[in-house]
GROMACS .gro file of C-alpha atoms in nm:
model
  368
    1UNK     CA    1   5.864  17.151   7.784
    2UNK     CA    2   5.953  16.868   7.597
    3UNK     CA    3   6.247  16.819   7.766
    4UNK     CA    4   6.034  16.825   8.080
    5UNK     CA    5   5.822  16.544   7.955
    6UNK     CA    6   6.117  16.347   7.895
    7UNK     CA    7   6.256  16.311   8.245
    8UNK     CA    8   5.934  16.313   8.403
    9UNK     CA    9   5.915  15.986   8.199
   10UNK     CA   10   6.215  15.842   8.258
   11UNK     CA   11   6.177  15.910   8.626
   12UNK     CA   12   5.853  15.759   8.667
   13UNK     CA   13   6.026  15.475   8.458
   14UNK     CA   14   6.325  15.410   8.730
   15UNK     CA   15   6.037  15.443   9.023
   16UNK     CA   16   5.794  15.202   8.856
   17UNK     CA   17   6.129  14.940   8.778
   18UNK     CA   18   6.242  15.004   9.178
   19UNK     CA   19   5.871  14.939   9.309
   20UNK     CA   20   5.871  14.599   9.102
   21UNK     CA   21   6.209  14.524   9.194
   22UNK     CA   22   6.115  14.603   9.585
   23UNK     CA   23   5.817  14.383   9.563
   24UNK     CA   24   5.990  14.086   9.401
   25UNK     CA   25   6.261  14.119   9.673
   26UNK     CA   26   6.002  14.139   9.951
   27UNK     CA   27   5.779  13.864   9.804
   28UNK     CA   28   5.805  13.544  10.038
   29UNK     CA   29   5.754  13.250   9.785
   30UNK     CA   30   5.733  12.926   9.938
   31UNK     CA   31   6.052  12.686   9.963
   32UNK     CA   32   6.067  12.334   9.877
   33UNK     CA   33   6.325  12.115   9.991
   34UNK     CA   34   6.370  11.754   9.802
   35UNK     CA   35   6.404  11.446   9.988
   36UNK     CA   36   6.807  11.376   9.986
   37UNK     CA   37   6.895  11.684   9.973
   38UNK     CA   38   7.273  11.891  10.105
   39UNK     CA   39   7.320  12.244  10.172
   40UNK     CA   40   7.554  12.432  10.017
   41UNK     CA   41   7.810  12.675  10.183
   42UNK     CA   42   8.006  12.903   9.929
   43UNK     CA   43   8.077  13.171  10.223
   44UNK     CA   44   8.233  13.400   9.978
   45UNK     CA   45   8.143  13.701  10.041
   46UNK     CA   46   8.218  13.894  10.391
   47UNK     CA   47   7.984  13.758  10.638
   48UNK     CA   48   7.854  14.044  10.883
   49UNK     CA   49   7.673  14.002  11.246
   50UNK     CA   50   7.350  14.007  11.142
   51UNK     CA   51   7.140  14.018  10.842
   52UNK     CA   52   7.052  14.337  10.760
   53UNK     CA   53   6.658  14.462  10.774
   54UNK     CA   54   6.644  14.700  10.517
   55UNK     CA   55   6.541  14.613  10.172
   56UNK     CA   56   6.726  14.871  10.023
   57UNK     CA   57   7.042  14.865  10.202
   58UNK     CA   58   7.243  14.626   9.951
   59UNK     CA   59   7.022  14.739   9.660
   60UNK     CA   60   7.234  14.738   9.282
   61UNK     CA   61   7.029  15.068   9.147
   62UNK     CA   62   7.242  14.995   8.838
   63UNK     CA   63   7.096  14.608   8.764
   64UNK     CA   64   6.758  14.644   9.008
   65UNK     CA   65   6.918  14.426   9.191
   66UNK     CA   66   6.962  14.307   9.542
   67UNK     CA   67   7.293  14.195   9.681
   68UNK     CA   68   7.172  14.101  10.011
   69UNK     CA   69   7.447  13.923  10.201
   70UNK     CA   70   7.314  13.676  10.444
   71UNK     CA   71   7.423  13.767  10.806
   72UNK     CA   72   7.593  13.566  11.045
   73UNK     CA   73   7.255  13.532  11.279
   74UNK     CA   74   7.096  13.364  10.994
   75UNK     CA   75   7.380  13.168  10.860
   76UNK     CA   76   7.395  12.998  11.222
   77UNK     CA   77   7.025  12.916  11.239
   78UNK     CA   78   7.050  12.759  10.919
   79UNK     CA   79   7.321  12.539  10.971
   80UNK     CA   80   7.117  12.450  11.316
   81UNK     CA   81   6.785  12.372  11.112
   82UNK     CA   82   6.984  12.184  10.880
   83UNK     CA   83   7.102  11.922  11.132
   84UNK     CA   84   6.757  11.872  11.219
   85UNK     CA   85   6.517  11.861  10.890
   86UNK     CA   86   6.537  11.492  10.755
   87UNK     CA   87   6.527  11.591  10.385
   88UNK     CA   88   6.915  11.712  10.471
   89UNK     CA   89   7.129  11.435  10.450
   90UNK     CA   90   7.483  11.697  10.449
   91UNK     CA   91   7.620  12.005  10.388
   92UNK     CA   92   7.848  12.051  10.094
   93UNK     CA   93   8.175  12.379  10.145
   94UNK     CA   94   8.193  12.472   9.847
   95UNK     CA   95   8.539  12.698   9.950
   96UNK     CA   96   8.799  12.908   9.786
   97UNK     CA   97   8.853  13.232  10.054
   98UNK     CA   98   8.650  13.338  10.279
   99UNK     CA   99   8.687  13.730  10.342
  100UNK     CA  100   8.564  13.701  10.697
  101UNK     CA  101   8.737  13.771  11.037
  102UNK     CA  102   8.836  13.475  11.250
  103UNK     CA  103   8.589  13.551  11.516
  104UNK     CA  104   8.285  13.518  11.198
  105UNK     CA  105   8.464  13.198  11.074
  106UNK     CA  106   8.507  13.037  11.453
  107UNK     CA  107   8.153  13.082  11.531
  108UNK     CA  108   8.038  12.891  11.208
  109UNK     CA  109   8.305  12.627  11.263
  110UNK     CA  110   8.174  12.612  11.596
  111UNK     CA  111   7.821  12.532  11.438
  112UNK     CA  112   7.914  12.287  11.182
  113UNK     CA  113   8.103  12.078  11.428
  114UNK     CA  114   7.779  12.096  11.647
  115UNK     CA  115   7.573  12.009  11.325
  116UNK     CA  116   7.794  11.702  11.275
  117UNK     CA  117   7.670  11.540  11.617
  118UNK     CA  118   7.356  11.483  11.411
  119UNK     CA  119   7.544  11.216  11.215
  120UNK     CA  120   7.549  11.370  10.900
  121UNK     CA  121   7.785  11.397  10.641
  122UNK     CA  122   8.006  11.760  10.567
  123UNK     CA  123   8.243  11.724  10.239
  124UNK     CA  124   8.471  12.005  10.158
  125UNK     CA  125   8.640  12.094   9.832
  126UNK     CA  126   8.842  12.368   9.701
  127UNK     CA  127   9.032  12.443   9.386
  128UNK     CA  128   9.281  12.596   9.613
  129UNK     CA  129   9.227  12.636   9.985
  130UNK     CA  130   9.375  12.962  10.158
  131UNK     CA  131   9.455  12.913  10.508
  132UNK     CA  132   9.101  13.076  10.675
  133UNK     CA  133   8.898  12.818  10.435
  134UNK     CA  134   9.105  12.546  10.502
  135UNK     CA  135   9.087  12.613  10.866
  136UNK     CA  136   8.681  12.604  10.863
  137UNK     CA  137   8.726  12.304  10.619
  138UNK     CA  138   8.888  12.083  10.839
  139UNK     CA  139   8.550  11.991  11.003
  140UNK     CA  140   8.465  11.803  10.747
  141UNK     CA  141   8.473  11.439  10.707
  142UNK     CA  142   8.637  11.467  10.372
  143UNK     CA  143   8.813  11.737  10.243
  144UNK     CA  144   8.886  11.748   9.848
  145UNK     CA  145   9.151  11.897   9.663
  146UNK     CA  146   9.137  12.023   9.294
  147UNK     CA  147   9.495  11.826   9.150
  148UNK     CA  148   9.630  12.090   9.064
  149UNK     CA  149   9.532  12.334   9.377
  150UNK     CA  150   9.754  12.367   9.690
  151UNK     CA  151   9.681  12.435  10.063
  152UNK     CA  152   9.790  12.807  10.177
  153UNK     CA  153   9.957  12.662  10.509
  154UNK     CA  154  10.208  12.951  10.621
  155UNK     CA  155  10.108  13.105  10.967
  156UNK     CA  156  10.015  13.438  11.029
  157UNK     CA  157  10.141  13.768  11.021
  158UNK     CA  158  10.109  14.166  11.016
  159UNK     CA  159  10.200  14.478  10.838
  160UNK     CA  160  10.138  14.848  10.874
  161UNK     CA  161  10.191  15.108  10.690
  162UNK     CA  162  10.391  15.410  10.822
  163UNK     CA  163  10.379  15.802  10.694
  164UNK     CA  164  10.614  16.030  10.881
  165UNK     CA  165  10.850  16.073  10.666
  166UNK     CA  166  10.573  16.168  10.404
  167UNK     CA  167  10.452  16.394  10.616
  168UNK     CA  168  10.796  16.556  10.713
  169UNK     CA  169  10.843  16.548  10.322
  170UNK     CA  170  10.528  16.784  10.283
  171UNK     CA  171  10.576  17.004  10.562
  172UNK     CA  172  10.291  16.854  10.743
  173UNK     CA  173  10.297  16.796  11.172
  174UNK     CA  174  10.111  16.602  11.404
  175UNK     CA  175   9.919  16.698  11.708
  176UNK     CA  176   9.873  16.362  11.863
  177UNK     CA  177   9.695  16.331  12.229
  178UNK     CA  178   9.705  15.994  12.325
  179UNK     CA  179   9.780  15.777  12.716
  180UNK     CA  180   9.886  15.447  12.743
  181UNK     CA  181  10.241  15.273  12.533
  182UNK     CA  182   9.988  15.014  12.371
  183UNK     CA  183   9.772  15.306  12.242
  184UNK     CA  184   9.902  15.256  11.861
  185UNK     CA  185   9.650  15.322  11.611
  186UNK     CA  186   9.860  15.722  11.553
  187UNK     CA  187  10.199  15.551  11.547
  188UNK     CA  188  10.184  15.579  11.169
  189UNK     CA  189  10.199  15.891  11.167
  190UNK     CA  190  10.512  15.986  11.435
  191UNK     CA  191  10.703  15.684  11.395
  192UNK     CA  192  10.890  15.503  11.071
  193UNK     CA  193  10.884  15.134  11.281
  194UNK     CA  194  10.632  14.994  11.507
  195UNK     CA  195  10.733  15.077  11.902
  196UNK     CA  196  10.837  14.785  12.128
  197UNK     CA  197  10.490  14.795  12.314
  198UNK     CA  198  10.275  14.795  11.951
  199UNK     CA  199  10.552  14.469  11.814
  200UNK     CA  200  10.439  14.277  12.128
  201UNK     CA  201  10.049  14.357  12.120
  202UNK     CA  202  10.071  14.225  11.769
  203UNK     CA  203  10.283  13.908  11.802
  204UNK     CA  204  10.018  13.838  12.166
  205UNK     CA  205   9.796  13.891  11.911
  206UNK     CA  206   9.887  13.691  11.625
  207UNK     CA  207  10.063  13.367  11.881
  208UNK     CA  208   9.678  13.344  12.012
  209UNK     CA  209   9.532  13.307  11.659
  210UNK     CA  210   9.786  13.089  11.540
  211UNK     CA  211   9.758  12.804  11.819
  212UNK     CA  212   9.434  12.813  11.784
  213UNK     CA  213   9.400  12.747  11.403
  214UNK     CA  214   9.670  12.498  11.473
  215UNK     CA  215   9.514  12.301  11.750
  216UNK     CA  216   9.151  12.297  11.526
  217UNK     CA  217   9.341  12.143  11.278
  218UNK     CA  218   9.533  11.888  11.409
  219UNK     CA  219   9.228  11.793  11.676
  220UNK     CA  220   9.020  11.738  11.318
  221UNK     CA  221   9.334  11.600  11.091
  222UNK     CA  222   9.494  11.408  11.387
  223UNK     CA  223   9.811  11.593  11.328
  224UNK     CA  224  10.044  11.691  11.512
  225UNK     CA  225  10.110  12.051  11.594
  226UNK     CA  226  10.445  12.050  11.580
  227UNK     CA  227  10.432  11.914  11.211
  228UNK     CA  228  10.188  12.184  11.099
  229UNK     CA  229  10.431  12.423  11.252
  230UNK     CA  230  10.693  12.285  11.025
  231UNK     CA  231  10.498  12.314  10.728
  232UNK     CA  232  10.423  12.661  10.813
  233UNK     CA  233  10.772  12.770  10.873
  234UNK     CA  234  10.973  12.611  10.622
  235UNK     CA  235  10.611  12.655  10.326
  236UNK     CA  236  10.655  12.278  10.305
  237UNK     CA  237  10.298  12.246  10.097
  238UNK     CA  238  10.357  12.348   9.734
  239UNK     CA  239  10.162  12.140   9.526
  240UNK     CA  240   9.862  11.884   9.581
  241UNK     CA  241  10.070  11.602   9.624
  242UNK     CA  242  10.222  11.768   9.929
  243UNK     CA  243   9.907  11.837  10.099
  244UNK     CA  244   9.795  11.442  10.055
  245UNK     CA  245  10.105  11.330  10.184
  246UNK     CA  246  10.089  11.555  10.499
  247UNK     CA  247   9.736  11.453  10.545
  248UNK     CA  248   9.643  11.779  10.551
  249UNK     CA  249   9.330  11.675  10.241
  250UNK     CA  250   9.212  11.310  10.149
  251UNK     CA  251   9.218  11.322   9.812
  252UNK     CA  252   9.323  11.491   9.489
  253UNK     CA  253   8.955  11.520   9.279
  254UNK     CA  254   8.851  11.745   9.001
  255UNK     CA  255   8.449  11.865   9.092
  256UNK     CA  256   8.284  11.644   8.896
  257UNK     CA  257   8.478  11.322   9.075
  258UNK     CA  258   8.368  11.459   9.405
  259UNK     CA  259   8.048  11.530   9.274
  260UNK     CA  260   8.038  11.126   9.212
  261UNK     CA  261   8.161  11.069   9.605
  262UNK     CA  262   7.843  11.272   9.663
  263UNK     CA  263   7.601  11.061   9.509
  264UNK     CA  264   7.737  10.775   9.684
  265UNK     CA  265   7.696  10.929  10.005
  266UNK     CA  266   7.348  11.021   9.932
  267UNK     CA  267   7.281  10.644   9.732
  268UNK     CA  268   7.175  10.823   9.420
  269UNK     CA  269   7.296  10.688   9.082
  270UNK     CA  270   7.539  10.839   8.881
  271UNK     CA  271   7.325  11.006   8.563
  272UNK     CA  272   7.100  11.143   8.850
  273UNK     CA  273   7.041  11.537   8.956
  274UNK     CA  274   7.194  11.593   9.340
  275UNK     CA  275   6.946  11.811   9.559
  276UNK     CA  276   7.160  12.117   9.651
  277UNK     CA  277   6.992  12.378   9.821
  278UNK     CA  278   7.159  12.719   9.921
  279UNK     CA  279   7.155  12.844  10.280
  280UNK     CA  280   6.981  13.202  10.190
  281UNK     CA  281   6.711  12.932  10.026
  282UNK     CA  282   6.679  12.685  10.308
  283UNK     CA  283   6.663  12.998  10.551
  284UNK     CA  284   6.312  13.092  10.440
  285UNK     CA  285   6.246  12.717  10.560
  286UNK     CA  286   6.072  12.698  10.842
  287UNK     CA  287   6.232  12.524  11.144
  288UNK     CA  288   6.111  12.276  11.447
  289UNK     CA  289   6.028  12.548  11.701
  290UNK     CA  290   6.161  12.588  11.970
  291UNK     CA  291   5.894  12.701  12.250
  292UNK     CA  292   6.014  12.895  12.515
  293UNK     CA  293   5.846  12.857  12.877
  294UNK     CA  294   5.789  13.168  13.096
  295UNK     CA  295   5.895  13.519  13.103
  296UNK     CA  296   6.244  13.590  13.159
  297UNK     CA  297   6.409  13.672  12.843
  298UNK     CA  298   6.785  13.776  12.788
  299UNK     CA  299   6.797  14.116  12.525
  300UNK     CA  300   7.077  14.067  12.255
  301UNK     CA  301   7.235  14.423  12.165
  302UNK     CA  302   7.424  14.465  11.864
  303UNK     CA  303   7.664  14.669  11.849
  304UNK     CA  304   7.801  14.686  11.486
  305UNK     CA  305   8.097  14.912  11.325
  306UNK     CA  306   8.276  15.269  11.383
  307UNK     CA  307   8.177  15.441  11.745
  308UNK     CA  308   8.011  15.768  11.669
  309UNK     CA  309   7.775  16.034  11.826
  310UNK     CA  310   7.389  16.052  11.696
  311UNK     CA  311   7.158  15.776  11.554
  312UNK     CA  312   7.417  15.541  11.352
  313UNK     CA  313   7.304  15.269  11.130
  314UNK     CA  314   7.357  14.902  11.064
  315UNK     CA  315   7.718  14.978  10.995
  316UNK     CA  316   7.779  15.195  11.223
  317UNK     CA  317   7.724  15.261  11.653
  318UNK     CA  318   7.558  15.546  11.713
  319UNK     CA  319   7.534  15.607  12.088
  320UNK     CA  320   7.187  15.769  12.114
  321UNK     CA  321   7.090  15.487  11.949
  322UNK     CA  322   7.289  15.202  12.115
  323UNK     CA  323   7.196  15.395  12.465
  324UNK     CA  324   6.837  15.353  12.361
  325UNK     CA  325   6.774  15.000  12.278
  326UNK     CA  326   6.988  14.918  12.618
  327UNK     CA  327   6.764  15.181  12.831
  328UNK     CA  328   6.466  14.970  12.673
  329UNK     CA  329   6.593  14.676  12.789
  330UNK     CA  330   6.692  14.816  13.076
  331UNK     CA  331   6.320  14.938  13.142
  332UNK     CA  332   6.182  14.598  13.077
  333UNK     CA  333   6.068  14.398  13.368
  334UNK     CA  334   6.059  14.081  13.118
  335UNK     CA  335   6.454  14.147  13.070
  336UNK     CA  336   6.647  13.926  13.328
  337UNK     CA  337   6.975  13.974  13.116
  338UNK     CA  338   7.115  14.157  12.836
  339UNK     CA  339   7.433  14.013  12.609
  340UNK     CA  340   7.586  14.301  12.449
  341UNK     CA  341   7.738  14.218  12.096
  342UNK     CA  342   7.979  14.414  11.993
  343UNK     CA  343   8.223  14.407  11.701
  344UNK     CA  344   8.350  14.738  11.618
  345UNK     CA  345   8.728  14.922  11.569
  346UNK     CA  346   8.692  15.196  11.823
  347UNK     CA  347   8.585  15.536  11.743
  348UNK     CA  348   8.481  15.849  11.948
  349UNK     CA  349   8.559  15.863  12.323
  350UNK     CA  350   8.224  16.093  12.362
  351UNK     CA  351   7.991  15.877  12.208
  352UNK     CA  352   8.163  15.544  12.393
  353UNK     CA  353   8.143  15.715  12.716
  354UNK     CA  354   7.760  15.800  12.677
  355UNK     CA  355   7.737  15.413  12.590
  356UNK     CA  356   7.929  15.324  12.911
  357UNK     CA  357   7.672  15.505  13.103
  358UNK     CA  358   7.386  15.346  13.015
  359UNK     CA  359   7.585  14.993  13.059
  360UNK     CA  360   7.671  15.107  13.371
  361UNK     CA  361   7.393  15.236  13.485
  362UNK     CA  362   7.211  14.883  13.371
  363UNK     CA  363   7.464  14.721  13.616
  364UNK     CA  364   7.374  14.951  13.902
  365UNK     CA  365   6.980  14.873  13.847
  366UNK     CA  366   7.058  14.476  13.835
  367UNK     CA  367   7.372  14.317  13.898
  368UNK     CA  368   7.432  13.964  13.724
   0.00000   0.00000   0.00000
């Protein structure tokens, strides 16, 4: 009985702490941002589509804690506010890695050159920039350099992993059904190399990603491409002092030096406090609105992660689901259009054909 007692306790314990801890997450307090104040952009954590609705979704049960990740729906709205509050005078990239895709870290290029039309300031700085955060930092108007940091400038590539002869060491075989040379994702498993058809998927692949990081840079560095080939192929950046000379950063400063470039940007004196605000902070601040005249509205379908049949979740496209929310668009006479988002690996042929059909069907109904 006792023991009884005990857990009942310490379970009502745990739900009171998670209420409290729900609450405090939910709570909207009210935002204030200082006159002369810069966002800051750490971007350090994977960035996914879209913020994710429910409160318990990134929940620590360990620490009460929420590790809510800001989404990359958000993250673009706030660099768009940002450009047009007043009491913003910059944004400050804060950068090491960023463990994003290329696609995620385009898009938010894409909006911090856009927010730079407003005429404000963007600063970078890094203790050491690998190549995807240099890449987004070269839309700044300065870009720092700890001394002793480098620049990861060394192109791209891709490996695989490969398991027949694993398998033919445990006596295991493969039933593989698949149509199409450039259908690789089961050559691990019946080859030891990558085919002919898989090498030159990859090196399309990895040719279109390259010349594209390449021209960014050297449209925002005024270099040219063939010297940050060089540098690529022969690893020509080793230290600092490389990077400088190849004008690939502006200057060598330890945080607290560009910390001082700062306050002369914003005209602040040197013993005073600078106004950074986070973007998950300056978020919850409310924007200009934008009013939108008439009726016609355009749906935006996200569709997020592994292909599978049933309901899915945030992480994953479930095709009753997915075929739902585009039949409801489908069914509203408001809907002139419908952009269908989609960032996902593949998955099962069912479920993506039952997806198909609706798409289709949506096509049929009203051609664009």
């Amino acid at each position: 009985m006792a023991g009884y007692l005990l857990l009942s306790l310490i379970m009502f314990i745990i739900f009171i702490s998670m209420m409290v801890s729900l609450a405090s997450f939910s709570k909207k307090t009210a935002v204030e941002v200082k006159q002369n104040s810069v966002l800051t952009l750490k971007l350090d954590q994977a960035i996914p589509d879209r913020t994710s609705e429910n409160p318990l979704g990134d929940m620590d049960f360990f620490s009460m804690k929420s590790n809510k990740v800001m989404g990359l729906d958000h993250l673009l709205k706030t660099i768009d506010n940002a450009a047009n509050n007043d009491k913003i005078k910059g944004i400050f990239l804060d950068l090491t890695d960023i463990p994003s895709g290329m696609a995620t870290i385009e898009e938010v290029r894409n909006a911090l050159l856009q927010f730079k039309k407003s005429g404000k300031f963007i600063i970078s700085y890094s203790d050491d920039y690998t190549q995807r955060a240099y890449y987004l930092a070269t839309v700044a108007d300065k870009v720092y350099l700890n001394p002793q940091g480098c620049v990861g400038i060394k192109g791209l590539a891709a490996e695989l992993m490969f398991f027949k002869g694993t398998l033919e060491k445990l006596d295991i075989q493969t039933q593989i059904i698949r149509h199409g040379k450039f259908k690789s994702a089961v050559e691990p498993y019946i080859l030891d190399k990558m085919s002919q058809a898989n090498r030159e998927q990859y090196q399309k692949l990895l040719d279109v990603l390259w010349q594209q990081m390449v021209d960014g840079i050297a449209t925002q560095r005024k270099i040219a491409t063939e010297d940050l080939n060089l540098m690529a192929d022969s690893l020509k950046i080793q230290l600092g002092e490389d990077a400088v000379k190849n004008k690939l950063v502006d200057k060598l400063l330890y945080r607290d030096e560009v910390l001082t470039e700062l306050r002369a940007k914003l005209g602040v004196n040197e013993k005073d406090d600078i106004n950074f605000i986070s973007a998950a902070k300056f978020f919850k601040v409310k924007g200009k609105e934008k009013i939108s005249i008439g009726k016609k509205k355009i749906a935006l379908v996200y569709a997020i992660g592994q292909i599978g049949v049933g309901e899915g979740d945030e992480r994953e496209i479930g095709s009753d689901k997915l075929s739902e929310s585009i039949r409801l668009a489908r069914n509203d006479s408001s809907v002139k259009a419908i952009v269908l988002r989609i960032n996902s690996p593949g998955g099962s042929a069912l479920a993506s054909e039952v997806i198909w059909r609706e798409v289709v069907w949506r096509k049929k109904l009203n051609p664009w």
